[in-house]
Amino acid sequence: MTSPSAATAKPQAPAPAVQPAAPAFALSTPGHDTGLLLLRLVLGLTMAAHGAQKLFGWFGGGGISGTGKFFTASGYPAGEAMAVLAGLTETLGGLGLAAGLLTPLAGAAVVGTLINAIAVHGAGSFFAPQGIEYELLLTAGAAALALTGPGRYAADRFLPVLRGHRLAHGALAVALGVVLGAVLLLVRG
């Protein structure tokens, strides 16, 4: 038989404290967030201006009628309807990127539109004035924003589902933009 003093339990080390989950924007720095804001503003407002050219004829654009004729000449059916679709997609997608609002979907809208722009423009050359470098750069920027998220200085921060940007949201949105862009190319025939 053992004595009661021999059976006393050894004191156990305290369990490690559970660290609370870091907020989604904890890894961002002011420089990172400011860089994303700059990219969003320049790319988004550029795309919105392109949309305004198509919809309203602003900034030397053709408006719905002139842009519709271009779409018809490029092989799209219902040129004016395509002009409205492209104009709305560019304007709303661009403004969404600039504001950081529904960023994955805004980026996807821009990606889908620019896939068509690249196809219509042709791949005869990479460099301007006949090349696709400008459209490719805008496409990559929009996809990058959809994948990385808008940063801290964005309207998405106030939307619970997008507050903690997830790569899956961006990847699914970009895939959607690519698929819809490809469907419109098939309609073009």
mmCIF file of C-alpha atoms in Angstrom:
data_model
loop_
_atom_site.group_PDB
_atom_site.id
_atom_site.type_symbol
_atom_site.label_atom_id
_atom_site.label_comp_id
_atom_site.label_asym_id
_atom_site.label_seq_id
_atom_site.Cartn_x
_atom_site.Cartn_y
_atom_site.Cartn_z
ATOM 1 C CA MET A 1 0.000 0.000 0.000
ATOM 2 C CA THR A 2 1.285 3.441 -0.781
ATOM 3 C CA SER A 3 1.127 6.439 1.406
ATOM 4 C CA PRO A 4 -1.237 9.292 0.535
ATOM 5 C CA SER A 5 1.698 11.631 -0.001
ATOM 6 C CA ALA A 6 3.188 9.365 -2.693
ATOM 7 C CA ALA A 7 -0.048 9.306 -4.684
ATOM 8 C CA THR A 8 -0.379 13.043 -5.073
ATOM 9 C CA ALA A 9 -0.605 14.125 -8.656
ATOM 10 C CA LYS A 10 2.100 16.211 -10.198
ATOM 11 C CA PRO A 11 0.988 19.701 -11.116
ATOM 12 C CA GLN A 12 0.304 19.876 -14.838
ATOM 13 C CA ALA A 13 1.588 22.610 -17.073
ATOM 14 C CA PRO A 14 -1.120 25.076 -18.043
ATOM 15 C CA ALA A 15 -2.708 24.468 -21.438
ATOM 16 C CA PRO A 16 -1.622 26.941 -24.103
ATOM 17 C CA ALA A 17 -4.066 29.781 -24.516
ATOM 18 C CA VAL A 18 -6.181 29.620 -27.635
ATOM 19 C CA GLN A 19 -5.378 32.546 -29.883
ATOM 20 C CA PRO A 20 -8.440 34.260 -31.315
ATOM 21 C CA ALA A 21 -8.671 34.185 -35.086
ATOM 22 C CA ALA A 22 -7.043 37.181 -36.679
ATOM 23 C CA PRO A 23 -9.364 39.499 -38.562
ATOM 24 C CA ALA A 24 -9.296 39.047 -42.309
ATOM 25 C CA PHE A 25 -7.505 42.339 -42.886
ATOM 26 C CA ALA A 26 -4.900 41.811 -40.149
ATOM 27 C CA LEU A 27 -2.204 40.869 -42.638
ATOM 28 C CA SER A 28 -2.679 43.947 -44.748
ATOM 29 C CA THR A 29 -0.459 46.935 -44.216
ATOM 30 C CA PRO A 30 -1.217 50.564 -45.000
ATOM 31 C CA GLY A 31 1.124 50.366 -48.003
ATOM 32 C CA HIS A 32 -0.556 47.207 -49.280
ATOM 33 C CA ASP A 33 -4.037 48.678 -48.876
ATOM 34 C CA THR A 34 -3.040 51.980 -50.476
ATOM 35 C CA GLY A 35 -1.498 50.153 -53.439
ATOM 36 C CA LEU A 36 -4.684 48.139 -53.962
ATOM 37 C CA LEU A 37 -6.742 51.325 -53.700
ATOM 38 C CA LEU A 38 -4.600 53.013 -56.365
ATOM 39 C CA LEU A 39 -4.897 50.002 -58.683
ATOM 40 C CA ARG A 40 -8.658 49.789 -58.117
ATOM 41 C CA LEU A 41 -9.203 53.491 -58.790
ATOM 42 C CA VAL A 42 -7.124 53.677 -61.969
ATOM 43 C CA LEU A 43 -8.332 50.399 -63.468
ATOM 44 C CA GLY A 44 -11.928 50.815 -62.345
ATOM 45 C CA LEU A 45 -12.336 54.400 -63.501
ATOM 46 C CA THR A 46 -10.630 53.591 -66.811
ATOM 47 C CA MET A 47 -13.134 50.800 -67.424
ATOM 48 C CA ALA A 48 -16.070 52.962 -66.308
ATOM 49 C CA ALA A 49 -14.965 55.659 -68.766
ATOM 50 C CA HIS A 50 -14.850 53.058 -71.564
ATOM 51 C CA GLY A 51 -18.379 52.032 -70.623
ATOM 52 C CA ALA A 52 -19.528 55.668 -70.656
ATOM 53 C CA GLN A 53 -18.125 55.982 -74.182
ATOM 54 C CA LYS A 54 -20.339 53.110 -75.270
ATOM 55 C CA LEU A 55 -23.466 54.117 -73.364
ATOM 56 C CA PHE A 56 -23.454 57.904 -73.590
ATOM 57 C CA GLY A 57 -20.908 58.834 -76.251
ATOM 58 C CA TRP A 58 -18.807 60.599 -73.601
ATOM 59 C CA PHE A 59 -15.044 61.014 -73.982
ATOM 60 C CA GLY A 60 -15.251 60.768 -77.761
ATOM 61 C CA GLY A 61 -17.165 57.482 -77.753
ATOM 62 C CA GLY A 62 -19.700 56.322 -80.278
ATOM 63 C CA GLY A 63 -22.657 56.020 -77.938
ATOM 64 C CA ILE A 64 -25.033 53.090 -78.277
ATOM 65 C CA SER A 65 -25.653 53.656 -81.978
ATOM 66 C CA GLY A 66 -22.018 53.996 -83.051
ATOM 67 C CA THR A 67 -20.811 51.232 -80.763
ATOM 68 C CA GLY A 68 -23.684 49.031 -81.953
ATOM 69 C CA LYS A 69 -22.503 49.437 -85.544
ATOM 70 C CA PHE A 70 -18.996 48.432 -84.458
ATOM 71 C CA PHE A 71 -20.332 45.319 -82.712
ATOM 72 C CA THR A 72 -22.394 44.377 -85.770
ATOM 73 C CA ALA A 73 -19.352 44.832 -88.031
ATOM 74 C CA SER A 74 -17.363 42.659 -85.589
ATOM 75 C CA GLY A 75 -19.801 39.786 -86.038
ATOM 76 C CA TYR A 76 -22.027 40.120 -82.988
ATOM 77 C CA PRO A 77 -25.782 39.804 -83.530
ATOM 78 C CA ALA A 78 -27.941 42.685 -82.279
ATOM 79 C CA GLY A 79 -25.125 45.220 -82.208
ATOM 80 C CA GLU A 80 -26.962 47.834 -80.179
ATOM 81 C CA ALA A 81 -27.977 45.300 -77.544
ATOM 82 C CA MET A 82 -24.349 44.188 -77.322
ATOM 83 C CA ALA A 83 -23.290 47.843 -77.006
ATOM 84 C CA VAL A 84 -25.637 48.277 -74.054
ATOM 85 C CA LEU A 85 -24.427 45.014 -72.482
ATOM 86 C CA ALA A 86 -20.753 45.915 -72.922
ATOM 87 C CA GLY A 87 -21.320 49.494 -71.772
ATOM 88 C CA LEU A 88 -23.175 48.462 -68.624
ATOM 89 C CA THR A 89 -20.659 45.729 -67.841
ATOM 90 C CA GLU A 90 -17.707 48.077 -68.222
ATOM 91 C CA THR A 91 -19.364 50.948 -66.344
ATOM 92 C CA LEU A 92 -20.744 48.934 -63.437
ATOM 93 C CA GLY A 93 -17.754 46.594 -63.247
ATOM 94 C CA GLY A 94 -15.389 49.548 -63.331
ATOM 95 C CA LEU A 95 -17.272 51.507 -60.682
ATOM 96 C CA GLY A 96 -17.478 48.364 -58.536
ATOM 97 C CA LEU A 97 -13.700 47.935 -58.747
ATOM 98 C CA ALA A 98 -13.074 51.607 -57.992
ATOM 99 C CA ALA A 99 -15.302 51.486 -54.907
ATOM 100 C CA GLY A 100 -14.155 48.024 -53.864
ATOM 101 C CA LEU A 101 -17.794 46.921 -53.953
ATOM 102 C CA LEU A 102 -18.491 43.269 -54.777
ATOM 103 C CA THR A 103 -14.894 43.182 -55.970
ATOM 104 C CA PRO A 104 -14.789 39.545 -57.146
ATOM 105 C CA LEU A 105 -17.870 40.046 -59.340
ATOM 106 C CA ALA A 106 -16.733 43.468 -60.557
ATOM 107 C CA GLY A 107 -13.376 41.989 -61.541
ATOM 108 C CA ALA A 108 -15.125 39.094 -63.278
ATOM 109 C CA ALA A 109 -17.291 41.505 -65.280
ATOM 110 C CA VAL A 110 -14.207 43.330 -66.499
ATOM 111 C CA VAL A 111 -12.391 40.064 -67.292
ATOM 112 C CA GLY A 112 -15.320 38.756 -69.360
ATOM 113 C CA THR A 113 -15.629 42.003 -71.295
ATOM 114 C CA LEU A 114 -11.923 42.199 -71.999
ATOM 115 C CA ILE A 115 -11.751 38.607 -73.216
ATOM 116 C CA ASN A 116 -14.109 39.733 -75.948
ATOM 117 C CA ALA A 117 -12.085 42.889 -76.577
ATOM 118 C CA ILE A 118 -8.932 40.807 -77.028
ATOM 119 C CA ALA A 119 -10.705 38.420 -79.393
ATOM 120 C CA VAL A 120 -12.178 41.251 -81.485
ATOM 121 C CA HIS A 121 -8.921 43.188 -81.520
ATOM 122 C CA GLY A 122 -7.084 40.088 -82.666
ATOM 123 C CA ALA A 123 -3.757 38.674 -81.697
ATOM 124 C CA GLY A 124 -1.836 39.840 -84.760
ATOM 125 C CA SER A 125 0.690 41.585 -82.547
ATOM 126 C CA PHE A 126 1.397 42.042 -78.886
ATOM 127 C CA PHE A 127 2.456 45.690 -78.896
ATOM 128 C CA ALA A 128 0.346 48.753 -79.687
ATOM 129 C CA PRO A 129 -1.055 50.152 -81.869
ATOM 130 C CA GLN A 130 -2.219 46.832 -83.372
ATOM 131 C CA GLY A 131 -1.533 44.642 -80.351
ATOM 132 C CA ILE A 132 -3.364 43.431 -77.294
ATOM 133 C CA GLU A 133 -0.972 44.581 -74.553
ATOM 134 C CA TYR A 134 -3.384 47.208 -73.173
ATOM 135 C CA GLU A 135 -6.369 44.854 -73.019
ATOM 136 C CA LEU A 136 -4.229 42.076 -71.546
ATOM 137 C CA LEU A 137 -2.900 44.377 -68.835
ATOM 138 C CA LEU A 138 -6.418 45.489 -67.867
ATOM 139 C CA THR A 139 -7.592 41.846 -67.841
ATOM 140 C CA ALA A 140 -4.719 40.760 -65.592
ATOM 141 C CA GLY A 141 -5.290 43.696 -63.238
ATOM 142 C CA ALA A 142 -9.001 42.936 -62.903
ATOM 143 C CA ALA A 143 -8.320 39.232 -62.294
ATOM 144 C CA ALA A 144 -5.645 40.083 -59.735
ATOM 145 C CA LEU A 145 -8.048 42.327 -57.820
ATOM 146 C CA ALA A 146 -10.735 39.632 -57.878
ATOM 147 C CA LEU A 147 -8.242 37.100 -56.510
ATOM 148 C CA THR A 148 -6.482 39.267 -53.900
ATOM 149 C CA GLY A 149 -9.440 41.279 -52.709
ATOM 150 C CA PRO A 150 -9.790 45.048 -52.574
ATOM 151 C CA GLY A 151 -7.811 45.774 -49.419
ATOM 152 C CA ARG A 152 -8.952 47.604 -46.326
ATOM 153 C CA TYR A 153 -10.072 50.837 -48.025
ATOM 154 C CA ALA A 154 -13.053 49.301 -49.799
ATOM 155 C CA ALA A 155 -16.819 48.998 -49.517
ATOM 156 C CA ASP A 156 -16.494 45.192 -49.326
ATOM 157 C CA ARG A 157 -15.185 45.634 -45.804
ATOM 158 C CA PHE A 158 -18.753 46.435 -44.735
ATOM 159 C CA LEU A 159 -20.298 43.355 -46.391
ATOM 160 C CA PRO A 160 -20.162 40.369 -44.037
ATOM 161 C CA VAL A 161 -19.725 37.769 -46.770
ATOM 162 C CA LEU A 162 -16.830 39.683 -48.368
ATOM 163 C CA ARG A 163 -15.299 41.274 -45.274
ATOM 164 C CA GLY A 164 -12.872 38.400 -45.037
ATOM 165 C CA HIS A 165 -12.009 38.015 -48.722
ATOM 166 C CA ARG A 166 -11.525 34.417 -49.712
ATOM 167 C CA LEU A 167 -9.475 33.237 -52.638
ATOM 168 C CA ALA A 168 -12.319 30.878 -53.505
ATOM 169 C CA HIS A 169 -14.678 33.849 -54.056
ATOM 170 C CA GLY A 170 -12.206 35.447 -56.432
ATOM 171 C CA ALA A 171 -11.354 32.248 -58.281
ATOM 172 C CA LEU A 172 -15.017 31.358 -58.803
ATOM 173 C CA ALA A 173 -15.802 34.880 -59.970
ATOM 174 C CA VAL A 174 -12.902 34.941 -62.444
ATOM 175 C CA ALA A 175 -13.955 31.523 -63.759
ATOM 176 C CA LEU A 176 -17.498 32.870 -64.190
ATOM 177 C CA GLY A 177 -16.168 35.896 -66.083
ATOM 178 C CA VAL A 178 -14.104 33.673 -68.382
ATOM 179 C CA VAL A 179 -17.047 31.351 -69.080
ATOM 180 C CA LEU A 180 -19.476 34.198 -69.784
ATOM 181 C CA GLY A 181 -16.903 35.948 -71.954
ATOM 182 C CA ALA A 182 -16.413 32.722 -73.923
ATOM 183 C CA VAL A 183 -20.193 32.279 -74.331
ATOM 184 C CA LEU A 184 -20.424 35.750 -75.854
ATOM 185 C CA LEU A 185 -17.604 34.843 -78.234
ATOM 186 C CA LEU A 186 -19.588 31.780 -79.306
ATOM 187 C CA VAL A 187 -22.601 34.016 -79.977
ATOM 188 C CA ARG A 188 -20.338 36.129 -82.149
ATOM 189 C CA GLY A 189 -19.753 33.092 -84.319
#
